[in-house]
Amino acid sequence: MKLSEVLKSARKEKGLRLRQVQETTGISNTYISQLENGKNNSPSAEVLYKLCLLYGLDVNSTFKIASEQ
């Protein structure tokens, strides 16, 4: 599974809109959209960590997926 798919799926499972994620994490909704659509495959560790915490994703697994791309 690709990082973009993991992030988009996790956000939708939590029932969150991009704006809600932006308000909670401080990460712009445009940037999140780019990550989810595969236009940016190299988020910083800080961004990825914040998204993992919000979405309830396993940090180690998600970072591994990100490193394989």
mmCIF file with all atom_site columns, C-alpha atoms in Angstrom:
data_model
loop_
_atom_site.group_PDB
_atom_site.id
_atom_site.type_symbol
_atom_site.label_atom_id
_atom_site.label_alt_id
_atom_site.label_comp_id
_atom_site.label_asym_id
_atom_site.label_entity_id
_atom_site.label_seq_id
_atom_site.pdbx_PDB_ins_code
_atom_site.Cartn_x
_atom_site.Cartn_y
_atom_site.Cartn_z
_atom_site.occupancy
_atom_site.B_iso_or_equiv
_atom_site.pdbx_formal_charge
_atom_site.auth_seq_id
_atom_site.auth_comp_id
_atom_site.auth_asym_id
_atom_site.auth_atom_id
_atom_site.pdbx_PDB_model_num
ATOM 1  C CA . MET A 1 1  ? 0.000   0.000  0.000  1.00 0.00 ? 1  MET A CA 1
ATOM 2  C CA . LYS A 1 2  ? 1.240   3.500  -0.804 1.00 0.00 ? 2  LYS A CA 1
ATOM 3  C CA . LEU A 1 3  ? 1.659   6.227  1.788  1.00 0.00 ? 3  LEU A CA 1
ATOM 4  C CA . SER A 1 4  ? -0.915  8.365  -0.019 1.00 0.00 ? 4  SER A CA 1
ATOM 5  C CA . GLU A 1 5  ? -3.493  5.575  0.251  1.00 0.00 ? 5  GLU A CA 1
ATOM 6  C CA . VAL A 1 6  ? -2.722  4.946  3.917  1.00 0.00 ? 6  VAL A CA 1
ATOM 7  C CA . LEU A 1 7  ? -3.120  8.611  4.844  1.00 0.00 ? 7  LEU A CA 1
ATOM 8  C CA . LYS A 1 8  ? -6.288  9.191  2.849  1.00 0.00 ? 8  LYS A CA 1
ATOM 9  C CA . SER A 1 9  ? -7.922  6.010  4.093  1.00 0.00 ? 9  SER A CA 1
ATOM 10 C CA . ALA A 1 10 ? -7.031  6.749  7.726  1.00 0.00 ? 10 ALA A CA 1
ATOM 11 C CA . ARG A 1 11 ? -8.421  10.291 7.514  1.00 0.00 ? 11 ARG A CA 1
ATOM 12 C CA . LYS A 1 12 ? -11.669 9.085  5.988  1.00 0.00 ? 12 LYS A CA 1
ATOM 13 C CA . GLU A 1 13 ? -12.019 6.310  8.575  1.00 0.00 ? 13 GLU A CA 1
ATOM 14 C CA . LYS A 1 14 ? -11.796 8.976  11.281 1.00 0.00 ? 14 LYS A CA 1
ATOM 15 C CA . GLY A 1 15 ? -14.444 11.020 9.472  1.00 0.00 ? 15 GLY A CA 1
ATOM 16 C CA . LEU A 1 16 ? -12.190 14.052 9.221  1.00 0.00 ? 16 LEU A CA 1
ATOM 17 C CA . ARG A 1 17 ? -12.220 16.726 6.530  1.00 0.00 ? 17 ARG A CA 1
ATOM 18 C CA . LEU A 1 18 ? -8.985  18.307 5.327  1.00 0.00 ? 18 LEU A CA 1
ATOM 19 C CA . ARG A 1 19 ? -9.806  21.564 7.099  1.00 0.00 ? 19 ARG A CA 1
ATOM 20 C CA . GLN A 1 20 ? -10.333 19.724 10.377 1.00 0.00 ? 20 GLN A CA 1
ATOM 21 C CA . VAL A 1 21 ? -6.934  18.078 10.054 1.00 0.00 ? 21 VAL A CA 1
ATOM 22 C CA . GLN A 1 22 ? -5.403  21.474 9.306  1.00 0.00 ? 22 GLN A CA 1
ATOM 23 C CA . GLU A 1 23 ? -6.996  23.030 12.378 1.00 0.00 ? 23 GLU A CA 1
ATOM 24 C CA . THR A 1 24 ? -5.850  20.188 14.624 1.00 0.00 ? 24 THR A CA 1
ATOM 25 C CA . THR A 1 25 ? -2.299  19.703 13.328 1.00 0.00 ? 25 THR A CA 1
ATOM 26 C CA . GLY A 1 26 ? -1.361  23.061 11.834 1.00 0.00 ? 26 GLY A CA 1
ATOM 27 C CA . ILE A 1 27 ? -0.518  21.332 8.535  1.00 0.00 ? 27 ILE A CA 1
ATOM 28 C CA . SER A 1 28 ? -2.060  23.122 5.556  1.00 0.00 ? 28 SER A CA 1
ATOM 29 C CA . ASN A 1 29 ? -4.955  21.351 3.899  1.00 0.00 ? 29 ASN A CA 1
ATOM 30 C CA . THR A 1 30 ? -3.241  21.872 0.521  1.00 0.00 ? 30 THR A CA 1
ATOM 31 C CA . TYR A 1 31 ? -0.168  19.992 1.725  1.00 0.00 ? 31 TYR A CA 1
ATOM 32 C CA . ILE A 1 32 ? -2.290  17.172 3.171  1.00 0.00 ? 32 ILE A CA 1
ATOM 33 C CA . SER A 1 33 ? -4.135  16.914 -0.148 1.00 0.00 ? 33 SER A CA 1
ATOM 34 C CA . GLN A 1 34 ? -0.808  16.652 -1.988 1.00 0.00 ? 34 GLN A CA 1
ATOM 35 C CA . LEU A 1 35 ? 0.275   13.844 0.317  1.00 0.00 ? 35 LEU A CA 1
ATOM 36 C CA . GLU A 1 36 ? -3.014  11.995 -0.151 1.00 0.00 ? 36 GLU A CA 1
ATOM 37 C CA . ASN A 1 37 ? -2.915  12.332 -3.931 1.00 0.00 ? 37 ASN A CA 1
ATOM 38 C CA . GLY A 1 38 ? 0.695   11.193 -4.270 1.00 0.00 ? 38 GLY A CA 1
ATOM 39 C CA . LYS A 1 39 ? 1.948   14.574 -5.488 1.00 0.00 ? 39 LYS A CA 1
ATOM 40 C CA . ASN A 1 40 ? 4.321   14.706 -2.525 1.00 0.00 ? 40 ASN A CA 1
ATOM 41 C CA . ASN A 1 41 ? 5.789   11.449 -1.256 1.00 0.00 ? 41 ASN A CA 1
ATOM 42 C CA . SER A 1 42 ? 8.329   12.771 1.213  1.00 0.00 ? 42 SER A CA 1
ATOM 43 C CA . PRO A 1 43 ? 6.716   14.465 4.210  1.00 0.00 ? 43 PRO A CA 1
ATOM 44 C CA . SER A 1 44 ? 8.961   15.520 7.061  1.00 0.00 ? 44 SER A CA 1
ATOM 45 C CA . ALA A 1 45 ? 9.128   13.251 10.083 1.00 0.00 ? 45 ALA A CA 1
ATOM 46 C CA . GLU A 1 46 ? 7.282   15.892 12.105 1.00 0.00 ? 46 GLU A CA 1
ATOM 47 C CA . VAL A 1 47 ? 4.363   16.076 9.645  1.00 0.00 ? 47 VAL A CA 1
ATOM 48 C CA . LEU A 1 48 ? 4.097   12.315 9.375  1.00 0.00 ? 48 LEU A CA 1
ATOM 49 C CA . TYR A 1 49 ? 4.238   11.921 13.152 1.00 0.00 ? 49 TYR A CA 1
ATOM 50 C CA . LYS A 1 50 ? 1.429   14.460 13.686 1.00 0.00 ? 50 LYS A CA 1
ATOM 51 C CA . LEU A 1 51 ? -0.770  12.682 11.136 1.00 0.00 ? 51 LEU A CA 1
ATOM 52 C CA . CYS A 1 52 ? -0.051  9.287  12.706 1.00 0.00 ? 52 CYS A CA 1
ATOM 53 C CA . LEU A 1 53 ? -1.108  10.555 16.120 1.00 0.00 ? 53 LEU A CA 1
ATOM 54 C CA . LEU A 1 54 ? -4.296  12.148 14.820 1.00 0.00 ? 54 LEU A CA 1
ATOM 55 C CA . TYR A 1 55 ? -5.293  9.181  12.658 1.00 0.00 ? 55 TYR A CA 1
ATOM 56 C CA . GLY A 1 56 ? -4.311  6.516  15.182 1.00 0.00 ? 56 GLY A CA 1
ATOM 57 C CA . LEU A 1 57 ? -1.758  4.977  12.824 1.00 0.00 ? 57 LEU A CA 1
ATOM 58 C CA . ASP A 1 58 ? 1.181   2.910  14.002 1.00 0.00 ? 58 ASP A CA 1
ATOM 59 C CA . VAL A 1 59 ? 4.155   5.273  13.737 1.00 0.00 ? 59 VAL A CA 1
ATOM 60 C CA . ASN A 1 60 ? 6.748   2.591  12.934 1.00 0.00 ? 60 ASN A CA 1
ATOM 61 C CA . SER A 1 61 ? 4.669   0.979  10.191 1.00 0.00 ? 61 SER A CA 1
ATOM 62 C CA . THR A 1 62 ? 3.781   4.308  8.619  1.00 0.00 ? 62 THR A CA 1
ATOM 63 C CA . PHE A 1 63 ? 7.378   5.526  8.635  1.00 0.00 ? 63 PHE A CA 1
ATOM 64 C CA . LYS A 1 64 ? 8.431   2.237  7.039  1.00 0.00 ? 64 LYS A CA 1
ATOM 65 C CA . ILE A 1 65 ? 5.897   2.681  4.256  1.00 0.00 ? 65 ILE A CA 1
ATOM 66 C CA . ALA A 1 66 ? 7.103   6.240  3.726  1.00 0.00 ? 66 ALA A CA 1
ATOM 67 C CA . SER A 1 67 ? 10.742  5.157  3.546  1.00 0.00 ? 67 SER A CA 1
ATOM 68 C CA . GLU A 1 68 ? 9.986   2.541  0.882  1.00 0.00 ? 68 GLU A CA 1
ATOM 69 C CA . GLN A 1 69 ? 8.711   5.114  -1.602 1.00 0.00 ? 69 GLN A CA 1
#
